[in-house]
Coordinates of C-alpha atoms in Angstrom, one line a residue:
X17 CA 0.0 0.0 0.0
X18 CA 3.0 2.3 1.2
X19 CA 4.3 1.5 -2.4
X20 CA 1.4 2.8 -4.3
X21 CA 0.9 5.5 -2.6
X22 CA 4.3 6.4 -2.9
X23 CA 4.2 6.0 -6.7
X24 CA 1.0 8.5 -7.0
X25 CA 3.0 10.8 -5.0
X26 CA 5.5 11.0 -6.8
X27 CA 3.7 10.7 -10.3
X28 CA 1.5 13.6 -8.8
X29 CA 4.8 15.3 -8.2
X30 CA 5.8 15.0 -12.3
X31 CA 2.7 16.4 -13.4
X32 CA 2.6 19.2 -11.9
X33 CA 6.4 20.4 -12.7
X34 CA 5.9 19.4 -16.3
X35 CA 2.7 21.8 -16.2
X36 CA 4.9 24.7 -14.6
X37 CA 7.4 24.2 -17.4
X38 CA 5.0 23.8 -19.9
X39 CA 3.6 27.1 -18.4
X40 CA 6.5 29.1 -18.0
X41 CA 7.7 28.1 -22.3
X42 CA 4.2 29.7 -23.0
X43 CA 5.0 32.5 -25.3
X44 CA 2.9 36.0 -26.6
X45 CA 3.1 38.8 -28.2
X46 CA 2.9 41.2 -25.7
X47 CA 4.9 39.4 -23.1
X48 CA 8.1 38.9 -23.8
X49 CA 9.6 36.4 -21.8
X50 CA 11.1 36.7 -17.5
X51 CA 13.4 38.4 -16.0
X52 CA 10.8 41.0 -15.4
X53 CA 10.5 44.2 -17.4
X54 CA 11.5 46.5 -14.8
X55 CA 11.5 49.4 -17.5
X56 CA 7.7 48.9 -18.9
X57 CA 6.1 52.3 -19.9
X58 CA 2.9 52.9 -18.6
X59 CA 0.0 55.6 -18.8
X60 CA -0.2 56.4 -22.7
X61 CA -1.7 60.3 -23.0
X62 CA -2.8 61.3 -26.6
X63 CA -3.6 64.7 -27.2
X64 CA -4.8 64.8 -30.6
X65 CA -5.3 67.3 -33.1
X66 CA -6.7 67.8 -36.7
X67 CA -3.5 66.5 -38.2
X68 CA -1.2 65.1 -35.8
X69 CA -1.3 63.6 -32.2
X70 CA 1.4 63.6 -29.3
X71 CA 1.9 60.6 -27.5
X72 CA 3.4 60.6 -23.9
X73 CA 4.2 57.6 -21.4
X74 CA 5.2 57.8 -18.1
X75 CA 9.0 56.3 -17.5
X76 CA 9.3 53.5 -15.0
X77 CA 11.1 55.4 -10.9
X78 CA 14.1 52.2 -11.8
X79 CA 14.3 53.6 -15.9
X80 CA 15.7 56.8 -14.4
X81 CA 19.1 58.0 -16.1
X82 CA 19.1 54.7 -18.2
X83 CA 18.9 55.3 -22.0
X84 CA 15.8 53.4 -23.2
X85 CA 14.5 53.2 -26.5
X86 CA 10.9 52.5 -27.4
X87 CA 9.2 50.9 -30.1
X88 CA 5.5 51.8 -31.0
X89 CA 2.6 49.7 -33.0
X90 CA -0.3 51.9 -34.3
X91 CA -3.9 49.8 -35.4
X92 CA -7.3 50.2 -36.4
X93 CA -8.2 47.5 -33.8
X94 CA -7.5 46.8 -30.1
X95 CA -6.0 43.5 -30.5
X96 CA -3.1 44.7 -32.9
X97 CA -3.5 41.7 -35.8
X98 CA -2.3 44.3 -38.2
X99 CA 0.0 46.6 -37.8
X100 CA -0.5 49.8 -39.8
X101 CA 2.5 51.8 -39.0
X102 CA 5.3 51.8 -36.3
X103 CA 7.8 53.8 -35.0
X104 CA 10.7 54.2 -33.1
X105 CA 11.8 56.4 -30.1
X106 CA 14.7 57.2 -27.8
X107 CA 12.5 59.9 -25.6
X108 CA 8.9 58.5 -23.9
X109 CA 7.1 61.0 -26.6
X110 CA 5.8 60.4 -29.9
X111 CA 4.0 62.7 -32.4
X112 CA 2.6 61.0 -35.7
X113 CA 1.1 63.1 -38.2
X114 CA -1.3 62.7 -41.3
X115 CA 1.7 61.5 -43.5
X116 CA 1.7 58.3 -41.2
X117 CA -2.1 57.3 -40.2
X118 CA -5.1 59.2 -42.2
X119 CA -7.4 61.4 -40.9
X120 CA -10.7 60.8 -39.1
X121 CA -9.6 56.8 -38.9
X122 CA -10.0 55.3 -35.5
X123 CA -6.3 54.0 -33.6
X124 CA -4.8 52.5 -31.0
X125 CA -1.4 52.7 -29.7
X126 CA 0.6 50.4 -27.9
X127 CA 4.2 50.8 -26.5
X128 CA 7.0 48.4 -24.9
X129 CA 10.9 49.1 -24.4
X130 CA 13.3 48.2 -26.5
X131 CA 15.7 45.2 -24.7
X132 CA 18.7 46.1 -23.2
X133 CA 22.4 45.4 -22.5
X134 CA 21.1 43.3 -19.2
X135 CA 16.9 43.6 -19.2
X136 CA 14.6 42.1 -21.9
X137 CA 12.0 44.1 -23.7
X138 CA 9.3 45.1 -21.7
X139 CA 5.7 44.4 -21.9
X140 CA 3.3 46.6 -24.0
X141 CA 0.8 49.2 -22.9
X142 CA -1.8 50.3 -24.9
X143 CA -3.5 53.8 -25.3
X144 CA -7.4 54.4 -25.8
X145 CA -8.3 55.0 -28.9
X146 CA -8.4 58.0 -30.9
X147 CA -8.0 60.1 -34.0
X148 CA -6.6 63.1 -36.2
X149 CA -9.8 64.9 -37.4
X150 CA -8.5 66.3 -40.2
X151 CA -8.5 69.2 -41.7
X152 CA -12.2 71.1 -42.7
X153 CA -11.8 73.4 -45.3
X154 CA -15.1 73.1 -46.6
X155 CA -18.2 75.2 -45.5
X156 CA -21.0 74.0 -44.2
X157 CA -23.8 72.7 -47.4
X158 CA -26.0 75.0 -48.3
X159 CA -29.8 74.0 -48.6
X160 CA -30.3 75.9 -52.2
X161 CA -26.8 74.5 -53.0
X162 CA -28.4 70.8 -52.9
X163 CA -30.1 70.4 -56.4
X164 CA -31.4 66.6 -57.4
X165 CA -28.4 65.8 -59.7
X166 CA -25.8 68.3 -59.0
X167 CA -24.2 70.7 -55.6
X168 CA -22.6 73.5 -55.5
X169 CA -19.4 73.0 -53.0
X170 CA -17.7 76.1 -50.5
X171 CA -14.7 75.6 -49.3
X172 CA -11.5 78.0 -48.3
X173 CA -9.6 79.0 -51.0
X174 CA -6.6 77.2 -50.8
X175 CA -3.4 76.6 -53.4
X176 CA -2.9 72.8 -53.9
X177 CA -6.6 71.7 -53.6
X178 CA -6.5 69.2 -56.4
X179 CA -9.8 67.0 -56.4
X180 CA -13.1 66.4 -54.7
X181 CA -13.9 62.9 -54.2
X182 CA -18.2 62.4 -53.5
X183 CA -18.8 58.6 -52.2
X184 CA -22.5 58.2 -52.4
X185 CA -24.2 55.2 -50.1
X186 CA -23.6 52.8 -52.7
X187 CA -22.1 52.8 -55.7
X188 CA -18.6 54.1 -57.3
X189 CA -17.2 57.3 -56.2
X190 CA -17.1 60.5 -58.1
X191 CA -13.6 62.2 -58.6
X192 CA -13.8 65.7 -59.1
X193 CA -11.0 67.6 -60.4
X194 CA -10.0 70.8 -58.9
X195 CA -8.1 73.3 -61.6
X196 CA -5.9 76.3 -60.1
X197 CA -8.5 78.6 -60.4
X198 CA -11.0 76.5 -58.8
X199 CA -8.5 76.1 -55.6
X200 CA -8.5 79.9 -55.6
X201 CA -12.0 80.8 -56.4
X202 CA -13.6 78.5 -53.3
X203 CA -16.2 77.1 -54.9
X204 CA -17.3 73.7 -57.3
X205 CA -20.4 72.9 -59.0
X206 CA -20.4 69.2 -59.5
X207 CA -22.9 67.6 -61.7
X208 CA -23.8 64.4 -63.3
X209 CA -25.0 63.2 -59.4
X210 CA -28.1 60.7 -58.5
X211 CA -31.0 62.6 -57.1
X212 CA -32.3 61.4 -53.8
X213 CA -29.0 60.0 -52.8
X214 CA -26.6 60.5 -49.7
X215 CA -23.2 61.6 -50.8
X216 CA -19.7 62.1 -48.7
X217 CA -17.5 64.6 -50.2
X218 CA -13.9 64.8 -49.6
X219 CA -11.3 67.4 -50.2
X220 CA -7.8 66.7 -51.3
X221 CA -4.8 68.2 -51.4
X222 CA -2.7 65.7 -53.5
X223 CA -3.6 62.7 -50.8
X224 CA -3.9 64.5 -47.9
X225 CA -7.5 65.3 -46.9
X226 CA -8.7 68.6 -46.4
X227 CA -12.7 68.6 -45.3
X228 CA -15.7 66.3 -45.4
X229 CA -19.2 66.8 -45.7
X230 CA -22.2 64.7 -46.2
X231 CA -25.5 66.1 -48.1
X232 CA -28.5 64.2 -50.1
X233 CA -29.7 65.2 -53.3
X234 CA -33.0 66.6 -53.7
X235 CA -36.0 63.9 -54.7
X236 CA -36.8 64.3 -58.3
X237 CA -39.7 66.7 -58.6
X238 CA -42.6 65.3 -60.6
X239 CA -44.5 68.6 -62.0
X240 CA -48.3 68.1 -62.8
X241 CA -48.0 71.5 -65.0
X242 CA -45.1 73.9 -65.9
X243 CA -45.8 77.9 -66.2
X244 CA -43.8 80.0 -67.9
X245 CA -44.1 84.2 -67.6
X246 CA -47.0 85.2 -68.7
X247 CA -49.5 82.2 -68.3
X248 CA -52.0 82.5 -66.1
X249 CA -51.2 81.3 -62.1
X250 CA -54.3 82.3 -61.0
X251 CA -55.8 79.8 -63.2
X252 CA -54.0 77.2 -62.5
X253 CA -54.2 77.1 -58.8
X254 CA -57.8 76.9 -59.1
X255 CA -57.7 74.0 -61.5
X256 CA -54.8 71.8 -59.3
X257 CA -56.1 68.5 -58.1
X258 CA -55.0 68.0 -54.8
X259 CA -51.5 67.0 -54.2
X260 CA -50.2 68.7 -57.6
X261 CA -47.5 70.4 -57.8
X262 CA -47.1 73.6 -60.2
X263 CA -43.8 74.3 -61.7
X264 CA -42.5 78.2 -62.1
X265 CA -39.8 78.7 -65.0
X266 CA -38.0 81.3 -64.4
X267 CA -39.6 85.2 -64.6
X268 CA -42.4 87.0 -63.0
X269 CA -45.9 86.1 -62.3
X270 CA -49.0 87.9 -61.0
X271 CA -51.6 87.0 -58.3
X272 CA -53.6 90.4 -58.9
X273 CA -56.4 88.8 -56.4
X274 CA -56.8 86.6 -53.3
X275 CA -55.5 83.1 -54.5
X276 CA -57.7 80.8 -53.3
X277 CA -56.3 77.1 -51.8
X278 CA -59.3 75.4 -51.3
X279 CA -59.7 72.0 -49.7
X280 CA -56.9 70.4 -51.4
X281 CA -53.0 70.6 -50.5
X282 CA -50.5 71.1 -53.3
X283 CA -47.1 72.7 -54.1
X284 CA -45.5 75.8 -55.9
X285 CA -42.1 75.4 -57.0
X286 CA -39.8 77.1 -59.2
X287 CA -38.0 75.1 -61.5
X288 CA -34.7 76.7 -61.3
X289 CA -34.6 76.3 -57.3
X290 CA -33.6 79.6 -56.7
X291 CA -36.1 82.5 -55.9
X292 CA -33.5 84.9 -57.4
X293 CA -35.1 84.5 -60.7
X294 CA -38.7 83.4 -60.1
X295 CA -40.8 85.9 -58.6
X296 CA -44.8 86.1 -57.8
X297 CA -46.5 89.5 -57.2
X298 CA -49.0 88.4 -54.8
X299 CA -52.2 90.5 -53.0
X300 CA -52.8 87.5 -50.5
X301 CA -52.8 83.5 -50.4
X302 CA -55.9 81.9 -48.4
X303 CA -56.0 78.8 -47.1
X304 CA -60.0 77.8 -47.0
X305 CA -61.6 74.5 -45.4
X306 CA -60.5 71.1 -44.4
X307 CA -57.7 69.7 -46.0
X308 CA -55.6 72.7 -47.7
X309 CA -52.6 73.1 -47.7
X310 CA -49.3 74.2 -49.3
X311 CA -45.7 73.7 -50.1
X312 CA -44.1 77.1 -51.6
X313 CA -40.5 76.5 -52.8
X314 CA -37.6 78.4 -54.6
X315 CA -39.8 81.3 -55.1
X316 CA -39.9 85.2 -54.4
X317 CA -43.0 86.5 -52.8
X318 CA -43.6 90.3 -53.4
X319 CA -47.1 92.2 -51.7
X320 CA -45.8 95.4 -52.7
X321 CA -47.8 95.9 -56.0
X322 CA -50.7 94.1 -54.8
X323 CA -51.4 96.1 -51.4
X324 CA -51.0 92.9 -49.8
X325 CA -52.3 91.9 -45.8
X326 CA -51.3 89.0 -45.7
X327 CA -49.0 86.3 -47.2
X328 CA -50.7 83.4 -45.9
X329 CA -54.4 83.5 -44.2
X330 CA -56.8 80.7 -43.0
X331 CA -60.1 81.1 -43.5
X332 CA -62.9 78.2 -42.8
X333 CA -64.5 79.4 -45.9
X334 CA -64.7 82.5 -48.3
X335 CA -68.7 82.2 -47.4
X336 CA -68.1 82.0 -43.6
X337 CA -64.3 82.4 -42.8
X338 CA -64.6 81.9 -39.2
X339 CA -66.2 78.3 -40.0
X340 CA -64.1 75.3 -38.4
X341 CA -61.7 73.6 -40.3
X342 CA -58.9 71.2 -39.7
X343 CA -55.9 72.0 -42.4
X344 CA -53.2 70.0 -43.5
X345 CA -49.3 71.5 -43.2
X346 CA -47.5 74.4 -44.8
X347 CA -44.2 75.2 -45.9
X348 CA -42.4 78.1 -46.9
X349 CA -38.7 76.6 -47.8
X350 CA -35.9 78.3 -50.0
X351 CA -38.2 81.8 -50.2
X352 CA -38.6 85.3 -50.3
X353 CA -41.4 86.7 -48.7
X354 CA -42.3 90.6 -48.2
X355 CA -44.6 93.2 -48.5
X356 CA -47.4 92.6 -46.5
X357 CA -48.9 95.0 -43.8
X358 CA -50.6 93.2 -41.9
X359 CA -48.7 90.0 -40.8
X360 CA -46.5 87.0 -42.8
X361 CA -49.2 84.3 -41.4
X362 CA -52.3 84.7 -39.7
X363 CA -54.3 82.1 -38.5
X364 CA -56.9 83.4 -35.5
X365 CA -60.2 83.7 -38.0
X366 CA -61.9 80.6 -36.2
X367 CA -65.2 81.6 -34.7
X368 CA -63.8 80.3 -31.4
X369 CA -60.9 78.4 -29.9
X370 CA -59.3 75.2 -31.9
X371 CA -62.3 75.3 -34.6
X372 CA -59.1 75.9 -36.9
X373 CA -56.2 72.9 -36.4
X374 CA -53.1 72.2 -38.4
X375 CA -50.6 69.8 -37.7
X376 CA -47.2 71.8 -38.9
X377 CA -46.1 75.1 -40.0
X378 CA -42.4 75.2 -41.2
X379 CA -40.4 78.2 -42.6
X380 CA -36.6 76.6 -43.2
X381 CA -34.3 78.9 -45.4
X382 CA -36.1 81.6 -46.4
X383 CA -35.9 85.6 -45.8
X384 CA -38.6 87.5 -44.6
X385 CA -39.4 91.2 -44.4
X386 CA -41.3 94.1 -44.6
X387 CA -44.4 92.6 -43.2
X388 CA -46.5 94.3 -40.4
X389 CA -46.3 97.8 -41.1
X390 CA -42.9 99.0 -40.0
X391 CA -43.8 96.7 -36.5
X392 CA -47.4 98.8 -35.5
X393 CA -49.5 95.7 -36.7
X394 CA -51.8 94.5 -34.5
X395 CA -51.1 91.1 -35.5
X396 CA -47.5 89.2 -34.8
X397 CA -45.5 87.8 -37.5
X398 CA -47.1 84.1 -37.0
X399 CA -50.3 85.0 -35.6
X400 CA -52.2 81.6 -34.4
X401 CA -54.6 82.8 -31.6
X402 CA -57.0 80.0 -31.4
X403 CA -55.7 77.8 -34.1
X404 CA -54.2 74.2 -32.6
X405 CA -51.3 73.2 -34.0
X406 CA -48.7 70.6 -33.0
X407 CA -45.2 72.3 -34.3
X408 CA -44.0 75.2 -35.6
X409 CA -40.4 75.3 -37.1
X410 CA -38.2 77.9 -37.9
X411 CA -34.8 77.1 -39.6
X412 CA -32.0 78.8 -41.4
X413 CA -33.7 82.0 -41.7
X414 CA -33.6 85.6 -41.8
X415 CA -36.7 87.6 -40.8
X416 CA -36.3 91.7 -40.6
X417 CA -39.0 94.4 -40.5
X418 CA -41.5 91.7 -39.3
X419 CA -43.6 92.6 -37.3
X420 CA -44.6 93.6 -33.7
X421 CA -44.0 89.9 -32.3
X422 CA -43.1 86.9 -33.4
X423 CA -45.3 84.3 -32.0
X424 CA -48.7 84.8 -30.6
X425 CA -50.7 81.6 -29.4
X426 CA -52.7 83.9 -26.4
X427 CA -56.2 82.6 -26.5
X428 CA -56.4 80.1 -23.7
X429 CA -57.7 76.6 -24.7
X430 CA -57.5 73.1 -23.8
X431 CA -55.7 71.2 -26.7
X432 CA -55.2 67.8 -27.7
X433 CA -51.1 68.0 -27.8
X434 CA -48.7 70.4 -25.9
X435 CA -48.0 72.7 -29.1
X436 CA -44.2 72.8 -29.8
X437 CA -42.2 76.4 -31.3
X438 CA -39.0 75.6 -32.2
X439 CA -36.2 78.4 -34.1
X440 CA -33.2 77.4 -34.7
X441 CA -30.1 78.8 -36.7
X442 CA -32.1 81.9 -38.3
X443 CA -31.0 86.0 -37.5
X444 CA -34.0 88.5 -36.7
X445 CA -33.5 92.0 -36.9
X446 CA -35.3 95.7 -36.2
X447 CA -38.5 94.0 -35.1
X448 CA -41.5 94.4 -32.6
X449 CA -43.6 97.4 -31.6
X450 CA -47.4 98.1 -30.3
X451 CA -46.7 97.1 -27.2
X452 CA -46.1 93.2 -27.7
X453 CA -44.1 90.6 -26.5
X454 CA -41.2 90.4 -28.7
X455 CA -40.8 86.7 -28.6
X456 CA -43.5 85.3 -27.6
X457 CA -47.2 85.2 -26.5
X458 CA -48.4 82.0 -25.2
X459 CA -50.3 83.5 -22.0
X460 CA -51.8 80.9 -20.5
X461 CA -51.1 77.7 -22.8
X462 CA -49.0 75.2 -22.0
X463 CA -46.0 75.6 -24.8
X464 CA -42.8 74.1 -25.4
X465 CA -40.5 77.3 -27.0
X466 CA -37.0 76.8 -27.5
X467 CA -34.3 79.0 -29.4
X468 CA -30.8 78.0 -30.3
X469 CA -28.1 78.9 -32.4
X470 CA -30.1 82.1 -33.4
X471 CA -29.1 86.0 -33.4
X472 CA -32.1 88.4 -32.2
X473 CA -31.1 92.3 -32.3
X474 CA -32.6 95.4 -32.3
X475 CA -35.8 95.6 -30.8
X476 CA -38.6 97.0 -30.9
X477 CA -38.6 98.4 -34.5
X478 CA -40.9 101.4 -33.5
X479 CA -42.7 102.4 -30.3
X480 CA -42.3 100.2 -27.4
X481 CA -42.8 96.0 -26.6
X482 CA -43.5 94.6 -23.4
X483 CA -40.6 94.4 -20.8
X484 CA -40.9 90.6 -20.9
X485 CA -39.8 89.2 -24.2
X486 CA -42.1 85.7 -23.1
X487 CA -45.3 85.0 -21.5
X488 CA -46.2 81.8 -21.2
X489 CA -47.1 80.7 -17.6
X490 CA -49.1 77.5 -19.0
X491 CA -48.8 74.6 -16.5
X492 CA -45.9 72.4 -18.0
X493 CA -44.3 74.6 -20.3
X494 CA -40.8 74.5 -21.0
X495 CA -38.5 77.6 -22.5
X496 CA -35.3 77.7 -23.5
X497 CA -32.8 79.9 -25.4
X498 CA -29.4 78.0 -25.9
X499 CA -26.2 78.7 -28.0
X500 CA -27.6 82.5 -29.2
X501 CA -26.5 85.6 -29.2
X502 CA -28.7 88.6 -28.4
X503 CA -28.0 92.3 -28.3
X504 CA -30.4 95.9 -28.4
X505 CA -33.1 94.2 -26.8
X506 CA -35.5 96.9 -25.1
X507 CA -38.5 98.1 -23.9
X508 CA -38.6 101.0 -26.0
X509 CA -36.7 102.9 -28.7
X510 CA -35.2 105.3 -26.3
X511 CA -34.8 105.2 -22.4
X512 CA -36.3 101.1 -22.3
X513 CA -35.4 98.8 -19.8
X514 CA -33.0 95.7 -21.2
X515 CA -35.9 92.6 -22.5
X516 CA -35.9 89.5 -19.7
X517 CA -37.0 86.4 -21.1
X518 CA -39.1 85.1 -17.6
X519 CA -38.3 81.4 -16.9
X520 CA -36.5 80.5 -20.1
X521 CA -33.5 78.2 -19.2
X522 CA -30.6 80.1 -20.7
X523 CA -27.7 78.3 -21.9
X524 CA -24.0 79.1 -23.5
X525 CA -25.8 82.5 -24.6
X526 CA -23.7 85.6 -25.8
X527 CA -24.8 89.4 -25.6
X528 CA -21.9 90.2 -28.4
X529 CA -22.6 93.9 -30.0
X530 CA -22.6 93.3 -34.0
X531 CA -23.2 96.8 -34.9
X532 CA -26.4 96.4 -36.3
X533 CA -29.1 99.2 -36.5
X534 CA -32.9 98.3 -36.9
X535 CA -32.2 98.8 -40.3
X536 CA -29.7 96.7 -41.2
X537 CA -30.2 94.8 -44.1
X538 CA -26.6 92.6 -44.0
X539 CA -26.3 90.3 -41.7
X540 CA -22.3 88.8 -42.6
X541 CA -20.7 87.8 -39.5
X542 CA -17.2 88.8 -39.9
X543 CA -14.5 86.9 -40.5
X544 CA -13.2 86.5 -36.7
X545 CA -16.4 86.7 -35.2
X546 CA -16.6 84.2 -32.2
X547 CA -19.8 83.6 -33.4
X548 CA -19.0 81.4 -36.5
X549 CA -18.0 79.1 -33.3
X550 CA -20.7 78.9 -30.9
X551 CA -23.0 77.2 -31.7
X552 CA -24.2 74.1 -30.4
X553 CA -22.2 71.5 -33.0
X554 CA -19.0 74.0 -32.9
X555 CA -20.2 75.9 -35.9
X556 CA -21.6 79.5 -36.4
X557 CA -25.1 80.7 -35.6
X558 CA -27.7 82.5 -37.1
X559 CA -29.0 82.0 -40.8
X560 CA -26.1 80.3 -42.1
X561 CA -26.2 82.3 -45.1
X562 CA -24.4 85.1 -43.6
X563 CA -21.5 83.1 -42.8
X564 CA -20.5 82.6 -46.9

């Protein structure tokens, strides 16, 4: 028995030294093999930039006075199975630059000691990962530079640019060639594109990369009719099915009366896309009954002529315009609107409280002004009293001269949603007057009102506004005004009190004097201006037009 046990012992005993050898041969690539690596950087810092990054490692307390050199692995993945560049080092600092690892490409680092006279190669220590994001020469896309088969490009004028390369979502790339002058001039229409596709564009100087931006062609527009100058609008908006759309050529065009939209929803769009050369003299554009609506694109509204009230005005019916009425959206994108006394949109006609609904109203890229009479209107710019609506958006716009207010939802009512007002990126100028609030006027409705990335100066445009540029003291409102800038905003021409905007959370806001004068008709930011930097995302605020 003493025998067997003996030869289990010592069997027992075998096993487990072969296992410790076997265990101590086991090889990787990260650790090299014992003595220990008593020089083994550790704590990799990256500070990285648009086209370079500095790497730093702390040096071991027993590395001091030793010369050490270090070799470093850089890879697209954490575990290091390929190696897309490495380096060398005889200091525990690295920088690597866009002529090593591209741009906006995600890396990770790793770092070990080189061996020495008496001490192996230490073990490696990896850095999180990061990136070089690259260069950004190119401006930010412009809606009415987005056509459906071609775009119009901005970028800093810059010797060397040699090519713009568009990726779209699938599919071959696009190479653009850049000549001298268009590296100099700034700017590249690009045609022969897919419409209603998602492109990346990328700037080169030879290989190196010097911007990137992503836009999506426009959707090809189907036109039920085409006008040219001189055919008769009028007309045709009363013959449009619902849902057709009416194509402008380019050139003028008269609405000597109230155009009529009645029951049905359709679009006006000029051809061209660009409201510099398709214009409609207009007296005033009614929305009457139950499911109108309208789309107004690429197109300049002028009231002058036609002693216009109103751009846009809801009426139940021309028989009865108080009559209830639940409309479908509208939209006013890529426009120029002006010349109307009275007010850009008015919407309070209902007989009483929510007997006119809509679900949207959206303004995106568009200038407005001259509308309200200098700002002595009774009525604000988008005047909804009574009307429910779910949202009302304002983007990328420029309002001046318009209008004693800009928002007024007053008459109290119980609605089925909690309506939502939300400006963003657009520049309003010289506006308010007869005593309204400049902003705002939700009284007692619950609201959700939120401006960001915006410029408001220079109110009131005559007489005097309330001291409170907000009311809305609904139960379970919510206000905010985040990443703006706002300056000459008073009580009253002369001797007013500064505006207070009540229980609007403020946020990253800037009171920067731009120099404007209620009169101002040129809203550039200059070149410097710390404003082409605030906003939300890092880029400029305001209408973004003003930044080209």
């Amino acid at each position: 028995m003493k025998k067997i046990i003996y030869q289990f012992s010592w069997k027992f005993a075998m096993l487990v030294l072969i296992a410790v050898a076997l265990n101590a041969c086991k090889k990787s690539e990260d650790q090299p093999n014992e003595p220990a690596r008593i020089f083994k950087p550790s704590e990799v810092k990256i500070a990285a930039g648009e086209t370079r990054a500095k790497l730093t490692w702390t040096v071991p307390i027993m590395a001091a006075g030793k010369a050490l050199k270090y070799n470093i692995d850089f890879s697209t993945d954490s575990t290091f199975a390929t190696i897309k560049y490495s380096a060398t080092s005889d200091t525990a600092g690295i920088t690597v630059t866009e002529d090593n690892i591209p741009v906006r490409t995600k890396y990770y680092a790793r770092v070990k000691a080189s061996a020495t006279a008496d001490q192996p190669e230490s073990k490696y220590v990896r850095s999180s990962v990061f990136q070089l994001t690259g260069t950004q020469l190119f401006s930010a896309v412009r809606d009415n530079d987005v056509k459906e088969t071609n775009v119009t490009l901005r970028y800093t004028p810059t010797a060397g640019l040699n090519a713009i390369v568009l990726t779209p979502a699938t599919g071959n790339a696009i190479t653009a060639t850049l000549t001298a002058a268009d590296a100099t001039a700034g700017v590249k229409l690009i045609s022969g594109l897919t419409a209603g596709v998602s492109y990346s564009a990328e700037l080169f100087a030879d290989t190196k990369s010097k911007g990137l931006v992503t836009f999506t062609t426009l959707l090809p527009t189907n036109y039920t009719v085409r006008l040219n100058p001189g055919d008769d609008l009028a007309t045709a908006i009363t013959n449009a099915a619902d849902g057709a759309t009416i194509g402008l050529n380019p050139g003028a065009y008269t609405l000597a009366t109230t155009a009529f939209i009645t029951r049905k929803t359709i679009t006006i769009k000029s051809t061209s896309g660009n409201p510099s050369d398709t214009k409609v003299n207009y007296k005033e554009i009614d929305l009457e009954g139950t499911g109108a609506g309208i789309t107004l694109s690429g197109i300049e509204f002028d009231g002058t002529a036609g002693a216009s009230l109103y751009f846009l005005n809801f009426i139940g019916s021309q028989a009865a315009n108080g009559s209830a009425a639940t409309f479908t959206n509208v939209v006013v994108d890529n426009c120029i609107a002006h010349g109307s006394t009275t007010a850009f949109l008015r919407g309070d006609r209902g007989t009483a409280a929510r007997d006119f609904k809509i679900t949207n109203i959206t303004v995106n890229n568009s200038i407005v002004y001259d509308m309200g009479a200098n700002g002595s209107s009774a009525y604000y710019t988008l005047h909804i009293n009574k009307m429910q609506f779910n949202t009302m958006m304002v983007s990328k716009s420029t309002f001046y001269n318009a209008g004693p207010g800009l928002v007024s939802a007053s008459t109290t009512y119980t609605g089925d949603v909690v309506p939502a007002v939300a400006i963003t990126n657009s520049t309003f100028n010289g506006f308010g007057g007869n005593a309204k609030y400049a902003l705002l006027d939700a009284s007692a409705n619950p609201i959700r009102f939120t401006i960001q990335n915006s410029i408001l100066a220079n109110t009131p445009k005559s007489g005097t506004v309330n001291a409170a540029a907000i009311r809305a003291t609904g139960a379970g409102s919510t206000l905010a005004i985040s990443n703006s800038n706002y300056f000459n905003l008073s009580s009253a021409l002369t001797g007013g009190t500064a505006l207070t905007f009540g229980t609007a959370t403020l946020t990253s806001n800037q009171t920067l004097n731009l120099g404007w004068t209620p009169t101002t008709t040129d809203f550039t930011l200059p070149a410097a201006s710390p404003l082409r930097t605030a906003g939300s995302a890092g880029g400029a605020i305001g209408d973004p037009r003003w930044t080209y």
